[in-house]
């Protein structure tokens, strides 16, 4: 039995996750997948109500009993310091040691690609974002805050173990999926200490995968090439911050944040609980307006089901998402006229009849 913890979270999170939950219920009730759903009341609302962010016993139960977590989004302007959101999101990413944030950048329809004369054949890559260290380690501090002499420091933390395992994950993925090339993006021409480690480690690990071509690219050039010639990229591996930024560019190439899915996994040990989330965030401006695109959540559920051992269900979901785009059964951000709920209804109907 696979226990799925569901954290709808903030903003549009609950709206898209409600539709994703209906899908999971379909897989449980109609397809008889052994799923047990466990919805968690965590996020800004809960924090404002009783000050609770992420209780230790909830974390422990996720770690010890759950097979996967489905997370909507975190972030709410009523809580301007994002401490509660970091408690939950980083509590999961760091606490569960989910070091590989796998973010597919795959366009499912030509018209979603905003570049001139480019289409699905040009935009099909996976970004492996390091997910447990880098600038996100929150090491550093402030000194003389609020004075003219104030200092603010965030250290960029790069460990040999952390760098090596994400690079190895990218090569392993490439070799298992018939990808010819892995690109590693760093800024070793400026960040001499930290990124020299990335550079050296990359070409060392590459030796273990002689059938995969290892290519280094500076991160600024990566951004240039992703716009000029995205077709050359199959697998990209990079650090936490660069991975965060480049996957928003990637989302732009695949039709917007409403299409971008992600998996946070302990790549070397797939039996450990993993976390799946749409990349879009809480998008407070869209909250409660039935405008949020649920397709990124559906694709994230697909990644979850594949991870749990049902890759054919991911294919089915991706096929229906593609059809949703092609037939206009989608939200306005991707050229449709339907609301969040109506897309969910249509999707469920397609699932039931496919
Ligand atoms: C993401 C988000 C988060 C990140 C924020 C909400 C902290 O942008 O998942 O891409 O930077 O990792
Ligand atoms: Mn981001």
Short mmCIF file of C-alpha atoms and ligand atoms in Angstrom, two decimals:
data_model
loop_
_atom_site.label_atom_id
_atom_site.label_comp_id
_atom_site.label_asym_id
_atom_site.label_seq_id
_atom_site.Cartn_x
_atom_site.Cartn_y
_atom_site.Cartn_z
CA UNK A 1 0.00 0.00 0.00
CA UNK A 2 1.42 3.37 -1.00
CA UNK A 3 0.60 6.18 1.43
CA UNK A 4 0.45 9.53 -0.39
CA UNK A 5 0.71 12.64 1.78
CA UNK A 6 -1.06 15.58 0.12
CA UNK A 7 -0.17 19.14 1.06
CA UNK A 8 -2.37 21.56 -0.93
CA UNK A 9 -0.69 24.55 0.73
CA UNK A 10 -1.33 28.17 -0.26
CA UNK A 11 -2.74 30.33 -3.04
CA UNK A 12 -3.74 28.28 -6.07
CA UNK A 13 -2.20 25.17 -4.45
CA UNK A 14 -5.52 23.88 -3.02
CA UNK A 15 -7.36 24.50 -6.33
CA UNK A 16 -4.96 22.53 -8.52
CA UNK A 17 -4.35 19.85 -5.91
CA UNK A 18 -8.10 19.27 -5.53
CA UNK A 19 -8.19 18.30 -9.22
CA UNK A 20 -5.04 16.20 -8.88
CA UNK A 21 -6.60 14.48 -5.89
CA UNK A 22 -9.64 13.50 -7.98
CA UNK A 23 -7.21 11.85 -10.38
CA UNK A 24 -5.55 9.94 -7.57
CA UNK A 25 -8.98 8.82 -6.35
CA UNK A 26 -9.68 7.54 -9.84
CA UNK A 27 -6.45 5.55 -9.83
CA UNK A 28 -7.32 4.19 -6.39
CA UNK A 29 -11.01 3.40 -6.93
CA UNK A 30 -11.32 2.60 -10.64
CA UNK A 31 -7.86 1.34 -11.52
CA UNK A 32 -7.42 -0.33 -8.14
CA UNK A 33 -3.92 0.99 -7.54
CA UNK A 34 -3.04 0.38 -3.87
CA UNK A 35 -3.04 4.04 -2.83
CA UNK A 36 -3.97 5.59 0.48
CA UNK A 37 -4.45 9.36 0.53
CA UNK A 38 -3.59 11.44 3.58
CA UNK A 39 -4.33 15.15 3.32
CA UNK A 40 -2.38 17.52 5.54
CA UNK A 41 -3.44 20.91 6.79
CA UNK A 42 -0.15 22.80 6.46
CA UNK A 43 0.60 26.23 5.05
CA UNK A 44 -0.10 29.90 5.71
CA UNK A 45 -3.72 29.40 6.82
CA UNK A 46 -2.67 26.90 9.47
CA UNK A 47 0.29 29.03 10.53
CA UNK A 48 -1.89 32.10 10.96
CA UNK A 49 -4.46 30.05 12.88
CA UNK A 50 -2.24 28.34 15.42
CA UNK A 51 1.40 29.15 14.68
CA UNK A 52 2.17 25.60 13.54
CA UNK A 53 4.49 25.19 10.54
CA UNK A 54 5.59 21.57 10.20
CA UNK A 55 5.13 19.40 13.31
CA UNK A 56 7.89 16.93 14.02
CA UNK A 57 5.48 13.98 14.30
CA UNK A 58 4.01 14.75 10.88
CA UNK A 59 7.48 14.87 9.35
CA UNK A 60 8.37 11.58 11.08
CA UNK A 61 5.26 9.86 9.76
CA UNK A 62 5.97 11.09 6.22
CA UNK A 63 9.55 9.85 6.46
CA UNK A 64 8.68 6.47 7.96
CA UNK A 65 5.36 5.60 6.36
CA UNK A 66 4.66 7.60 3.22
CA UNK A 67 5.72 6.57 -0.28
CA UNK A 68 5.26 10.02 -1.79
CA UNK A 69 4.24 13.59 -1.04
CA UNK A 70 2.19 15.73 -3.42
CA UNK A 71 2.73 19.41 -2.67
CA UNK A 72 0.70 22.25 -4.19
CA UNK A 73 2.45 25.51 -3.41
CA UNK A 74 3.65 27.58 -0.48
CA UNK A 75 3.80 31.35 -0.13
CA UNK A 76 1.31 33.92 1.12
CA UNK A 77 1.65 37.72 1.32
CA UNK A 78 -0.01 37.70 4.75
CA UNK A 79 3.20 36.08 6.02
CA UNK A 80 5.89 38.24 4.45
CA UNK A 81 8.81 36.44 6.03
CA UNK A 82 8.59 33.06 4.41
CA UNK A 83 9.84 31.14 7.44
CA UNK A 84 6.80 28.86 7.68
CA UNK A 85 7.03 28.05 3.94
CA UNK A 86 10.72 27.27 4.19
CA UNK A 87 10.03 25.10 7.24
CA UNK A 88 7.71 22.95 5.14
CA UNK A 89 9.34 23.01 1.68
CA UNK A 90 12.94 22.79 2.84
CA UNK A 91 11.85 20.58 5.73
CA UNK A 92 10.85 18.07 3.07
CA UNK A 93 13.67 18.66 0.57
CA UNK A 94 16.49 18.77 3.12
CA UNK A 95 14.91 16.66 5.84
CA UNK A 96 14.19 13.76 3.49
CA UNK A 97 17.51 14.34 1.68
CA UNK A 98 15.74 14.62 -1.70
CA UNK A 99 18.87 15.72 -3.45
CA UNK A 100 17.70 15.44 -7.04
CA UNK A 101 15.10 17.93 -8.18
CA UNK A 102 14.18 16.57 -11.60
CA UNK A 103 12.41 19.11 -13.74
CA UNK A 104 11.43 18.03 -17.24
CA UNK A 105 11.37 20.85 -19.77
CA UNK A 106 9.26 19.25 -22.45
CA UNK A 107 6.93 21.07 -24.81
CA UNK A 108 3.82 19.00 -25.49
CA UNK A 109 2.52 21.08 -28.42
CA UNK A 110 4.24 23.27 -31.00
CA UNK A 111 2.08 26.27 -30.26
CA UNK A 112 3.21 26.33 -26.62
CA UNK A 113 6.80 27.10 -27.63
CA UNK A 114 7.22 30.89 -27.74
CA UNK A 115 10.34 30.84 -29.94
CA UNK A 116 10.02 31.54 -33.67
CA UNK A 117 10.06 28.38 -35.82
CA UNK A 118 10.59 26.11 -32.83
CA UNK A 119 8.34 23.37 -31.51
CA UNK A 120 8.14 20.10 -29.61
CA UNK A 121 11.16 18.69 -31.43
CA UNK A 122 13.34 21.47 -29.99
CA UNK A 123 12.23 21.51 -26.36
CA UNK A 124 12.72 18.17 -24.66
CA UNK A 125 15.21 18.06 -21.80
CA UNK A 126 15.41 17.30 -18.09
CA UNK A 127 17.11 19.58 -15.61
CA UNK A 128 18.76 17.92 -12.61
CA UNK A 129 18.80 20.62 -9.98
CA UNK A 130 20.86 19.97 -6.84
CA UNK A 131 18.29 20.27 -4.08
CA UNK A 132 19.94 20.10 -0.67
CA UNK A 133 22.74 22.65 -0.52
CA UNK A 134 24.25 25.61 -2.40
CA UNK A 135 22.96 29.04 -1.53
CA UNK A 136 19.79 27.45 -0.14
CA UNK A 137 21.71 26.12 2.87
CA UNK A 138 20.89 29.43 4.59
CA UNK A 139 24.37 29.74 6.02
CA UNK A 140 25.44 33.26 6.70
CA UNK A 141 23.93 36.13 8.56
CA UNK A 142 23.38 39.80 8.97
CA UNK A 143 25.59 42.19 10.89
CA UNK A 144 24.86 45.79 11.91
CA UNK A 145 21.42 45.39 10.40
CA UNK A 146 19.62 48.64 9.69
CA UNK A 147 22.75 50.77 9.97
CA UNK A 148 24.76 52.33 7.13
CA UNK A 149 27.44 49.69 7.77
CA UNK A 150 25.20 46.66 7.49
CA UNK A 151 26.48 43.42 6.03
CA UNK A 152 24.41 40.54 4.66
CA UNK A 153 25.99 37.22 3.74
CA UNK A 154 24.61 34.01 2.25
CA UNK A 155 27.25 31.35 1.83
CA UNK A 156 27.23 29.03 -1.17
CA UNK A 157 27.76 25.54 0.24
CA UNK A 158 29.11 22.87 -2.11
CA UNK A 159 30.16 19.51 -0.72
CA UNK A 160 32.00 16.85 -2.66
CA UNK A 161 29.28 14.36 -1.74
CA UNK A 162 26.48 16.70 -2.76
CA UNK A 163 28.04 17.70 -6.07
CA UNK A 164 29.07 14.20 -6.99
CA UNK A 165 25.73 12.53 -6.32
CA UNK A 166 23.66 14.96 -8.39
CA UNK A 167 26.13 14.73 -11.28
CA UNK A 168 26.04 10.94 -11.07
CA UNK A 169 22.23 11.01 -11.06
CA UNK A 170 22.23 13.06 -14.27
CA UNK A 171 24.60 10.64 -16.03
CA UNK A 172 22.73 7.61 -14.74
CA UNK A 173 19.46 9.04 -16.02
CA UNK A 174 21.02 9.87 -19.39
CA UNK A 175 22.45 6.41 -19.85
CA UNK A 176 19.19 4.69 -18.84
CA UNK A 177 17.09 6.86 -21.13
CA UNK A 178 19.25 6.77 -24.23
CA UNK A 179 20.30 10.41 -23.98
CA UNK A 180 23.55 11.23 -25.72
CA UNK A 181 24.66 14.30 -23.81
CA UNK A 182 24.78 15.74 -20.30
CA UNK A 183 25.49 19.44 -19.94
CA UNK A 184 26.78 20.79 -16.64
CA UNK A 185 26.22 24.49 -16.05
CA UNK A 186 28.36 26.39 -13.59
CA UNK A 187 30.12 29.73 -13.25
CA UNK A 188 33.63 28.39 -12.71
CA UNK A 189 35.13 31.38 -14.51
CA UNK A 190 34.01 33.58 -11.60
CA UNK A 191 33.30 31.30 -8.64
CA UNK A 192 36.72 29.75 -8.68
CA UNK A 193 36.51 27.73 -5.46
CA UNK A 194 33.05 26.24 -5.50
CA UNK A 195 32.69 25.72 -9.20
CA UNK A 196 36.13 24.36 -9.76
CA UNK A 197 34.83 21.49 -7.64
CA UNK A 198 31.79 21.12 -9.91
CA UNK A 199 33.96 21.23 -13.01
CA UNK A 200 36.47 18.67 -11.78
CA UNK A 201 33.86 16.35 -10.36
CA UNK A 202 31.80 16.48 -13.55
CA UNK A 203 34.60 15.24 -15.78
CA UNK A 204 35.64 12.62 -13.23
CA UNK A 205 32.16 11.12 -13.02
CA UNK A 206 31.82 11.40 -16.82
CA UNK A 207 34.59 8.81 -17.19
CA UNK A 208 32.23 6.21 -15.71
CA UNK A 209 29.78 6.84 -18.57
CA UNK A 210 31.78 6.57 -21.78
CA UNK A 211 28.68 6.38 -23.95
CA UNK A 212 27.38 9.74 -22.74
CA UNK A 213 29.06 12.93 -23.93
CA UNK A 214 29.89 15.36 -21.12
CA UNK A 215 29.71 19.03 -22.02
CA UNK A 216 30.47 21.98 -19.81
CA UNK A 217 28.64 25.25 -20.33
CA UNK A 218 28.83 28.47 -18.33
CA UNK A 219 25.44 29.24 -16.88
CA UNK A 220 25.12 32.59 -18.63
CA UNK A 221 25.81 30.92 -21.96
CA UNK A 222 23.31 28.19 -21.09
CA UNK A 223 20.60 30.84 -20.90
CA UNK A 224 21.67 32.23 -24.27
CA UNK A 225 21.66 28.81 -25.92
CA UNK A 226 18.36 27.76 -24.38
CA UNK A 227 16.74 30.62 -26.25
CA UNK A 228 18.82 30.40 -29.45
CA UNK A 229 19.09 26.64 -29.85
CA UNK A 230 17.32 24.64 -27.12
CA UNK A 231 17.37 21.51 -29.24
CA UNK A 232 20.95 20.67 -28.25
CA UNK A 233 19.99 20.04 -24.61
CA UNK A 234 18.90 16.64 -23.33
CA UNK A 235 20.03 16.52 -19.70
CA UNK A 236 21.31 19.53 -17.76
CA UNK A 237 22.83 19.29 -14.29
CA UNK A 238 23.46 22.33 -12.14
CA UNK A 239 23.41 23.71 -8.62
CA UNK A 240 20.40 24.64 -6.54
CA UNK A 241 20.15 28.34 -7.39
CA UNK A 242 21.01 28.08 -11.09
CA UNK A 243 18.60 25.15 -11.33
CA UNK A 244 15.84 27.23 -9.78
CA UNK A 245 16.36 30.04 -12.25
CA UNK A 246 16.92 27.98 -15.38
CA UNK A 247 13.78 25.92 -14.80
CA UNK A 248 11.65 29.06 -14.90
CA UNK A 249 13.20 29.84 -18.28
CA UNK A 250 12.52 26.22 -19.19
CA UNK A 251 8.91 26.60 -18.10
CA UNK A 252 8.69 29.58 -20.44
CA UNK A 253 9.87 27.38 -23.31
CA UNK A 254 7.28 24.69 -22.60
CA UNK A 255 4.27 26.98 -22.37
CA UNK A 256 4.55 28.67 -19.00
CA UNK A 257 4.69 27.73 -15.35
CA UNK A 258 1.31 26.03 -15.66
CA UNK A 259 3.00 23.24 -17.63
CA UNK A 260 6.09 22.62 -15.50
CA UNK A 261 6.18 19.56 -13.22
CA UNK A 262 8.85 18.30 -10.85
CA UNK A 263 10.03 15.36 -8.79
CA UNK A 264 12.22 15.70 -5.70
CA UNK A 265 13.87 12.35 -5.14
CA UNK A 266 16.68 10.60 -3.37
CA UNK A 267 17.87 9.36 -6.75
CA UNK A 268 20.19 6.61 -5.53
CA UNK A 269 17.48 5.07 -3.38
CA UNK A 270 14.11 5.34 -5.11
CA UNK A 271 12.43 3.34 -2.34
CA UNK A 272 12.70 6.37 -0.09
CA UNK A 273 9.75 8.75 0.07
CA UNK A 274 9.84 11.33 -2.74
CA UNK A 275 8.04 14.63 -3.22
CA UNK A 276 6.24 15.88 -6.32
CA UNK A 277 5.16 19.44 -7.01
CA UNK A 278 4.13 21.74 -9.82
CA UNK A 279 6.83 24.40 -10.29
CA UNK A 280 4.43 27.34 -10.46
CA UNK A 281 4.17 28.43 -6.83
CA UNK A 282 1.17 29.93 -5.06
CA UNK A 283 0.34 32.62 -7.71
CA UNK A 284 -1.77 34.60 -5.24
CA UNK A 285 -3.13 36.88 -7.98
CA UNK A 286 -4.97 33.90 -9.48
CA UNK A 287 -6.25 32.49 -6.18
CA UNK A 288 -9.95 31.66 -6.01
CA UNK A 289 -10.65 32.69 -9.62
CA UNK A 290 -10.84 29.24 -11.21
CA UNK A 291 -8.01 30.32 -13.54
CA UNK A 292 -5.12 28.19 -12.30
CA UNK A 293 -3.78 25.63 -14.76
CA UNK A 294 -3.93 22.19 -13.12
CA UNK A 295 -1.91 20.45 -15.86
CA UNK A 296 1.45 20.87 -14.08
CA UNK A 297 -0.07 19.12 -11.08
CA UNK A 298 -1.41 16.34 -13.30
CA UNK A 299 2.03 15.88 -14.86
CA UNK A 300 3.54 15.82 -11.35
CA UNK A 301 1.09 13.06 -10.39
CA UNK A 302 2.26 11.25 -13.52
CA UNK A 303 5.86 11.49 -12.36
CA UNK A 304 4.75 10.20 -8.97
CA UNK A 305 2.97 7.18 -10.40
CA UNK A 306 5.97 6.34 -12.58
CA UNK A 307 8.21 6.65 -9.54
CA UNK A 308 5.94 4.29 -7.61
CA UNK A 309 6.21 1.69 -10.35
CA UNK A 310 3.41 2.52 -12.80
CA UNK A 311 5.20 4.23 -15.73
CA UNK A 312 2.34 3.35 -18.09
CA UNK A 313 0.06 5.62 -16.05
CA UNK A 314 2.48 8.51 -16.51
CA UNK A 315 2.36 7.94 -20.26
CA UNK A 316 -1.42 7.94 -20.19
CA UNK A 317 -1.51 11.17 -18.20
CA UNK A 318 0.99 12.85 -20.52
CA UNK A 319 -1.06 11.72 -23.51
CA UNK A 320 -4.22 13.25 -22.08
CA UNK A 321 -2.42 16.48 -21.12
CA UNK A 322 -1.21 16.71 -24.73
CA UNK A 323 -4.77 16.18 -25.96
CA UNK A 324 -6.05 18.81 -23.54
CA UNK A 325 -3.72 21.32 -25.16
CA UNK A 326 -4.44 20.21 -28.72
CA UNK A 327 -8.22 20.32 -28.27
CA UNK A 328 -8.36 23.51 -26.20
CA UNK A 329 -9.60 21.75 -23.07
CA UNK A 330 -7.30 23.87 -20.96
CA UNK A 331 -7.04 27.16 -19.08
CA UNK A 332 -6.46 30.60 -20.70
CA UNK A 333 -2.70 30.69 -19.95
CA UNK A 334 -2.27 27.89 -22.49
CA UNK A 335 -4.86 29.13 -24.96
CA UNK A 336 -8.05 27.48 -23.67
CA UNK A 337 -11.30 28.82 -22.28
CA UNK A 338 -11.94 26.38 -19.47
CA UNK A 339 -11.64 26.98 -15.75
CA UNK A 340 -9.57 24.88 -13.34
CA UNK A 341 -12.55 22.73 -12.32
CA UNK A 342 -13.78 22.18 -15.87
CA UNK A 343 -10.31 21.05 -16.96
CA UNK A 344 -10.37 18.64 -14.01
CA UNK A 345 -13.81 17.31 -15.08
CA UNK A 346 -12.69 16.86 -18.67
CA UNK A 347 -9.48 15.18 -17.60
CA UNK A 348 -11.22 12.73 -15.33
CA UNK A 349 -13.68 11.84 -18.07
CA UNK A 350 -10.78 11.19 -20.45
CA UNK A 351 -9.02 9.07 -17.84
CA UNK A 352 -12.15 7.03 -17.24
CA UNK A 353 -12.58 6.43 -20.94
CA UNK A 354 -9.05 5.64 -21.99
C1 LIG B 1 10.86 26.49 -6.67
C2 LIG B 1 10.55 27.73 -5.88
C3 LIG B 1 11.23 27.66 -4.51
C4 LIG B 1 12.72 27.53 -4.72
C5 LIG B 1 10.88 28.86 -3.59
C6 LIG B 1 9.40 28.93 -3.31
C7 LIG B 1 11.67 28.87 -2.31
O1 LIG B 1 10.93 28.86 -6.59
O2 LIG B 1 10.56 25.38 -6.18
O3 LIG B 1 11.35 26.61 -7.79
O4 LIG B 1 13.41 28.54 -4.92
O5 LIG B 1 13.21 26.40 -4.69
MN1 LIG B 2 11.59 28.46 -8.61
#
